[in-house]
Short mmCIF file of C-alpha atoms in Angstrom, two decimals:
data_model
loop_
_atom_site.label_atom_id
_atom_site.label_comp_id
_atom_site.label_asym_id
_atom_site.label_seq_id
_atom_site.Cartn_x
_atom_site.Cartn_y
_atom_site.Cartn_z
CA GLY A 1 -22.16 -11.73 -1.77
CA THR A 2 -24.69 -12.94 0.79
CA ILE A 3 -23.71 -12.70 4.45
CA SER A 4 -24.48 -15.38 7.05
CA SER A 5 -23.27 -15.78 10.62
CA LYS A 6 -22.80 -18.53 13.17
CA LYS A 7 -22.45 -18.13 16.92
CA GLU A 8 -20.52 -20.62 19.02
CA LEU A 9 -22.47 -23.92 19.17
CA GLY A 10 -25.22 -22.27 17.12
CA ALA A 11 -26.64 -22.83 13.65
CA ILE A 12 -25.78 -20.78 10.58
CA SER A 13 -28.30 -17.98 10.05
CA ASN A 14 -28.80 -15.63 7.12
CA THR A 15 -28.31 -12.03 8.24
CA GLY A 16 -30.22 -10.59 5.28
CA ARG A 17 -27.20 -8.42 4.49
CA LYS A 18 -25.26 -8.35 1.24
CA GLN A 19 -22.06 -6.85 -0.06
CA ALA A 20 -20.68 -6.53 -3.58
CA PHE A 21 -17.47 -5.47 -5.32
CA LEU A 22 -17.76 -3.83 -8.74
CA PHE A 23 -14.88 -3.74 -11.23
CA ASN A 24 -14.33 -1.90 -14.49
CA GLU A 25 -13.27 -3.65 -17.68
CA ASN A 26 -9.60 -3.09 -16.80
CA GLY A 27 -10.04 -5.03 -13.57
CA SER A 28 -9.77 -1.98 -11.30
CA LEU A 29 -12.18 -1.73 -8.38
CA LYS A 30 -14.80 0.90 -9.23
CA GLY A 31 -17.32 0.38 -6.45
CA PHE A 32 -18.31 -1.44 -3.29
CA TYR A 33 -21.62 -1.57 -1.47
CA LYS A 34 -22.98 -3.20 1.64
CA THR A 35 -26.59 -3.54 2.71
CA ARG A 36 -27.23 -3.30 6.44
CA LYS A 37 -30.28 -4.52 8.32
CA ASN A 38 -32.83 -1.72 8.84
CA ARG A 39 -30.31 0.82 7.51
CA ASP A 40 -29.46 2.40 4.17
CA THR A 41 -27.09 0.67 1.81
CA SER A 42 -23.60 2.18 2.03
CA PHE A 43 -21.52 2.77 -1.10
CA ILE A 44 -17.90 3.52 -1.98
CA PHE A 45 -16.99 4.56 -5.53
CA TYR A 46 -13.54 4.86 -7.13
CA GLU A 47 -12.31 6.80 -10.17
CA TYR A 48 -8.94 6.65 -11.93
CA ASP A 49 -6.91 8.63 -14.45
CA GLU A 50 -5.26 7.29 -17.62
CA SER A 51 -2.21 6.23 -15.59
CA SER A 52 -4.45 4.18 -13.25
CA ASN A 53 -3.85 6.60 -10.37
CA LEU A 54 -6.78 6.84 -7.96
CA THR A 55 -8.35 10.27 -8.52
CA VAL A 56 -11.60 10.07 -6.52
CA LYS A 57 -12.74 7.99 -3.57
CA ARG A 58 -16.39 8.72 -2.79
CA TYR A 59 -18.42 7.49 0.21
CA SER A 60 -22.11 7.59 1.03
CA ASP A 61 -23.41 8.33 4.52
CA SER A 62 -26.68 9.35 6.16
CA TYR A 63 -26.18 12.96 4.99
CA GLY A 64 -25.42 12.23 1.34
CA PHE A 65 -21.92 11.76 -0.05
CA TYR A 66 -18.40 12.89 0.72
CA SER A 67 -15.27 12.47 -1.36
CA TYR A 68 -11.49 12.65 -1.44
CA THR A 69 -10.09 13.90 -4.76
CA TYR A 70 -6.41 13.37 -5.58
CA SER A 71 -4.22 15.28 -8.04
CA TYR A 72 -0.86 14.13 -9.42
CA ASN A 73 2.13 15.65 -11.20
CA GLU A 74 3.81 14.34 -14.36
CA LYS A 75 5.80 11.86 -12.21
CA ASP A 76 2.54 10.39 -10.85
CA GLU A 77 3.35 11.82 -7.41
CA MET A 78 0.32 12.99 -5.44
CA ILE A 79 0.43 16.78 -5.01
CA LYS A 80 -3.03 17.56 -3.61
CA LYS A 81 -5.93 15.97 -1.73
CA VAL A 82 -9.34 17.67 -1.46
CA TYR A 83 -12.13 16.68 0.94
CA ALA A 84 -15.65 17.72 -0.06
CA ARG A 85 -19.30 17.12 0.75
CA GLU A 86 -21.42 16.29 -2.29
CA LYS A 87 -25.01 15.98 -3.45
CA ASN A 88 -26.14 13.30 -5.88
CA ALA A 89 -28.07 14.60 -8.89
CA ASN A 90 -29.73 11.17 -9.22
CA LYS A 91 -32.18 9.65 -6.76
CA ALA A 92 -30.52 6.23 -6.69
CA LYS A 93 -27.28 6.12 -4.71
CA ILE A 94 -25.76 3.48 -6.96
CA ASN A 95 -26.06 5.81 -9.98
CA PHE A 96 -24.07 8.72 -8.61
CA LYS A 97 -23.93 11.91 -10.65
CA LEU A 98 -22.32 14.97 -9.12
CA GLY A 99 -24.90 17.67 -8.46
CA GLU A 100 -23.35 20.05 -5.94
CA GLN A 101 -19.95 20.00 -4.25
CA TYR A 102 -18.74 21.88 -1.18
CA VAL A 103 -14.99 21.85 -0.55
CA VAL A 104 -14.24 21.49 3.18
CA PHE A 105 -10.44 21.37 3.17
CA GLU A 106 -7.48 20.53 0.97
CA GLU A 107 -3.94 19.33 1.59
CA GLY A 108 -0.80 19.78 -0.49
CA TYR A 109 2.08 17.33 -0.86
CA SER A 110 5.73 17.98 -1.64
CA THR A 111 7.87 14.90 -2.33
CA THR A 112 11.63 14.39 -2.51
CA LYS A 113 13.21 11.04 -3.43
CA ASN A 114 16.51 9.23 -3.52
CA ASP A 115 17.40 5.59 -4.23
CA THR A 116 16.07 4.05 -1.01
CA SER A 117 13.86 6.69 0.61
CA GLU A 118 11.11 9.18 -0.05
CA THR A 119 10.07 12.15 2.07
CA ARG A 120 6.64 13.77 1.86
CA LEU A 121 5.87 17.11 3.41
CA ILE A 122 2.12 17.54 3.94
CA LEU A 123 0.68 21.06 3.90
CA ASN A 124 -2.60 22.15 5.49
CA SER A 125 -5.31 24.30 3.87
CA ASN A 126 -3.25 27.41 4.64
CA GLY A 127 -0.25 26.03 2.77
CA ARG A 128 1.75 25.46 5.96
CA PRO A 129 3.50 22.14 6.74
CA TYR A 130 2.02 20.08 9.57
CA GLN A 131 3.18 16.51 8.91
CA GLU A 132 6.21 14.74 7.47
CA GLN A 133 6.23 11.19 6.13
CA SER A 134 9.39 9.16 5.50
CA LEU A 135 9.16 6.06 3.30
CA ILE A 136 12.08 3.62 3.45
CA TYR A 137 12.69 1.02 0.71
CA ASN A 138 15.10 -1.93 0.61
CA ASN A 139 17.63 -2.43 -2.19
CA LEU A 140 15.04 -4.35 -4.24
CA GLY A 141 12.56 -1.49 -4.11
CA TYR A 142 10.15 -3.00 -1.56
CA LEU A 143 8.62 -0.57 0.93
CA GLU A 144 9.86 -1.51 4.42
CA LYS A 145 8.72 1.33 6.67
CA VAL A 146 6.56 4.45 6.72
CA GLU A 147 7.20 6.90 9.56
CA SER A 148 4.76 9.79 10.04
CA LYS A 149 5.54 12.73 12.34
CA LEU A 150 3.29 15.63 13.32
CA LEU A 151 5.57 18.65 13.23
CA ILE A 152 3.93 20.64 16.03
CA ASN A 153 3.92 18.01 18.80
CA ASN A 154 6.45 15.53 17.28
CA GLU A 155 3.98 12.65 17.64
CA ILE A 156 5.23 9.69 15.61
CA THR A 157 3.52 6.62 14.15
CA LYS A 158 5.16 3.84 12.15
CA GLU A 159 4.10 1.18 9.66
CA VAL A 160 6.48 -1.75 9.09
CA PHE A 161 6.19 -4.23 6.21
CA GLU A 162 7.72 -7.68 5.65
CA TYR A 163 7.60 -9.85 2.51
CA ASN A 164 7.77 -13.56 1.73
CA ASP A 165 10.26 -15.18 -0.65
CA ARG A 166 8.02 -14.38 -3.64
CA GLY A 167 7.81 -10.70 -2.79
CA PHE A 168 4.23 -10.79 -1.46
CA ILE A 169 3.39 -8.84 1.68
CA LYS A 170 3.77 -11.18 4.68
CA SER A 171 3.08 -8.85 7.58
CA LYS A 172 2.01 -5.29 8.23
CA GLN A 173 2.54 -3.74 11.68
CA PHE A 174 1.46 -0.41 13.15
CA PHE A 175 3.37 1.22 16.02
CA ASP A 176 2.79 4.33 18.13
CA GLY A 177 5.85 6.38 19.10
CA ASP A 178 8.68 4.29 20.53
CA GLU A 179 6.48 1.31 21.39
CA THR A 180 8.02 -2.07 20.54
CA ILE A 181 4.72 -3.98 20.60
CA PRO A 182 2.56 -3.14 17.58
CA ARG A 183 -0.79 -1.53 18.20
CA MET A 184 -2.12 -3.59 15.31
CA LYS A 185 -0.66 -6.31 13.10
CA PHE A 186 -1.82 -8.28 10.05
CA LEU A 187 -0.30 -11.57 8.83
CA TYR A 188 -0.96 -12.91 5.31
CA ASN A 189 -0.63 -16.33 3.69
CA TYR A 190 -0.89 -17.26 -0.02
CA ASP A 191 -1.53 -20.24 -2.28
CA GLU A 192 0.82 -21.32 -5.07
CA TRP A 193 -0.78 -18.81 -7.49
CA GLY A 194 -0.28 -15.85 -5.17
CA ASN A 195 -3.89 -15.58 -3.98
CA VAL A 196 -4.37 -14.64 -0.32
CA THR A 197 -5.66 -17.66 1.62
CA PHE A 198 -5.85 -16.26 5.15
CA ILE A 199 -5.39 -13.04 7.09
CA ASP A 200 -4.80 -12.92 10.85
CA GLU A 201 -5.40 -9.67 12.73
CA TYR A 202 -3.66 -8.90 16.03
CA LYS A 203 -4.11 -6.14 18.59
CA GLN A 204 -1.27 -5.67 21.07
CA ASN A 205 0.11 -9.05 19.88
CA THR A 206 -3.17 -10.82 20.71
CA ARG A 207 -4.86 -12.47 17.75
CA VAL A 208 -8.41 -11.13 17.52
CA LYS A 209 -9.63 -12.15 14.06
CA HIS A 210 -8.95 -14.96 11.60
CA LYS A 211 -10.11 -14.68 8.00
CA GLU A 212 -9.97 -17.40 5.32
CA ILE A 213 -10.52 -16.80 1.61
CA LEU A 214 -11.74 -19.71 -0.53
CA TYR A 215 -11.58 -19.76 -4.34
CA ASP A 216 -13.47 -21.52 -7.11
CA GLN A 217 -10.78 -23.87 -8.38
CA SER A 218 -12.13 -23.73 -11.95
CA ASN A 219 -11.33 -20.02 -12.36
CA LEU A 220 -9.60 -18.97 -9.08
CA ILE A 221 -12.24 -16.29 -8.41
CA ILE A 222 -13.15 -15.69 -4.76
CA LYS A 223 -16.02 -17.96 -3.73
CA THR A 224 -16.29 -17.55 0.06
CA ILE A 225 -14.78 -15.47 2.85
CA LEU A 226 -14.90 -16.96 6.36
CA SER A 227 -14.18 -14.55 9.20
CA GLN A 228 -13.97 -15.55 12.87
CA ASP A 229 -14.00 -13.04 15.70
CA LEU A 230 -11.76 -14.78 18.23
CA THR A 231 -13.15 -12.74 21.12
CA SER A 232 -16.80 -13.68 20.63
CA ASN A 233 -16.21 -16.75 18.40
CA LEU A 234 -18.78 -15.34 15.98
CA ILE A 235 -18.17 -16.66 12.46
CA THR A 236 -19.25 -14.58 9.47
CA ILE A 237 -19.65 -16.27 6.08
CA ILE A 238 -19.77 -14.27 2.85
CA LYS A 239 -20.60 -16.22 -0.32
CA PHE A 240 -19.97 -14.54 -3.67
CA LYS A 241 -21.50 -15.12 -7.10
CA PRO A 242 -19.48 -13.50 -9.91
CA GLU A 243 -21.02 -11.74 -12.91
CA PHE A 244 -18.98 -10.92 -16.02
CA TYR A 245 -18.91 -8.32 -18.77
CA ASP A 246 -20.17 -9.54 -22.16
#
């Protein structure tokens, strides 16, 4: 997609930047890249296993690449996460081929479940627990809350989710400790087909960004994303042109 911007009372100007989403033939996101003015293009790549679990999330930066690799058990529960620095065997960033890999740290995960909750114990590189996550579900199986606690200092963060009458996510809120006002909040709205039509972002209950997603009505593929920074009133316009597999 091509990226343009418009300041308050100003004209629309082309920023010269682009961004693109790449999908595999199963419809799963396999890559994303964004060009930035006078800077290198940044990439994110995704890999999956036969069960469609995310196995690798790889990022480019000014030093090369780094990745998170995820392992799962037979129940598709994540049991390990590995962070590594990597070197690309190819010259072009978009054609990544693993050349060298340097493991920096790894984490282990131990999960216990019952009907309406799930507890994850997260282990550091030494195999010792340092964080506990509690996931709470309602009686229909929708995730309602994630509470994360650091075991050494008892610091707690919470994520709270609400759904509309069709079961789509309606709001997502992030809280620190015992705070009753969310540090960050996102509200979502949908069209009759279940496509997201707008996203509002709040910080400390103050709306800071409004995003609208427009679709080509002939195929319901995203056509344009309009994003307004409500602090500066800068509007960013991203126009997409889809390409398809043969």
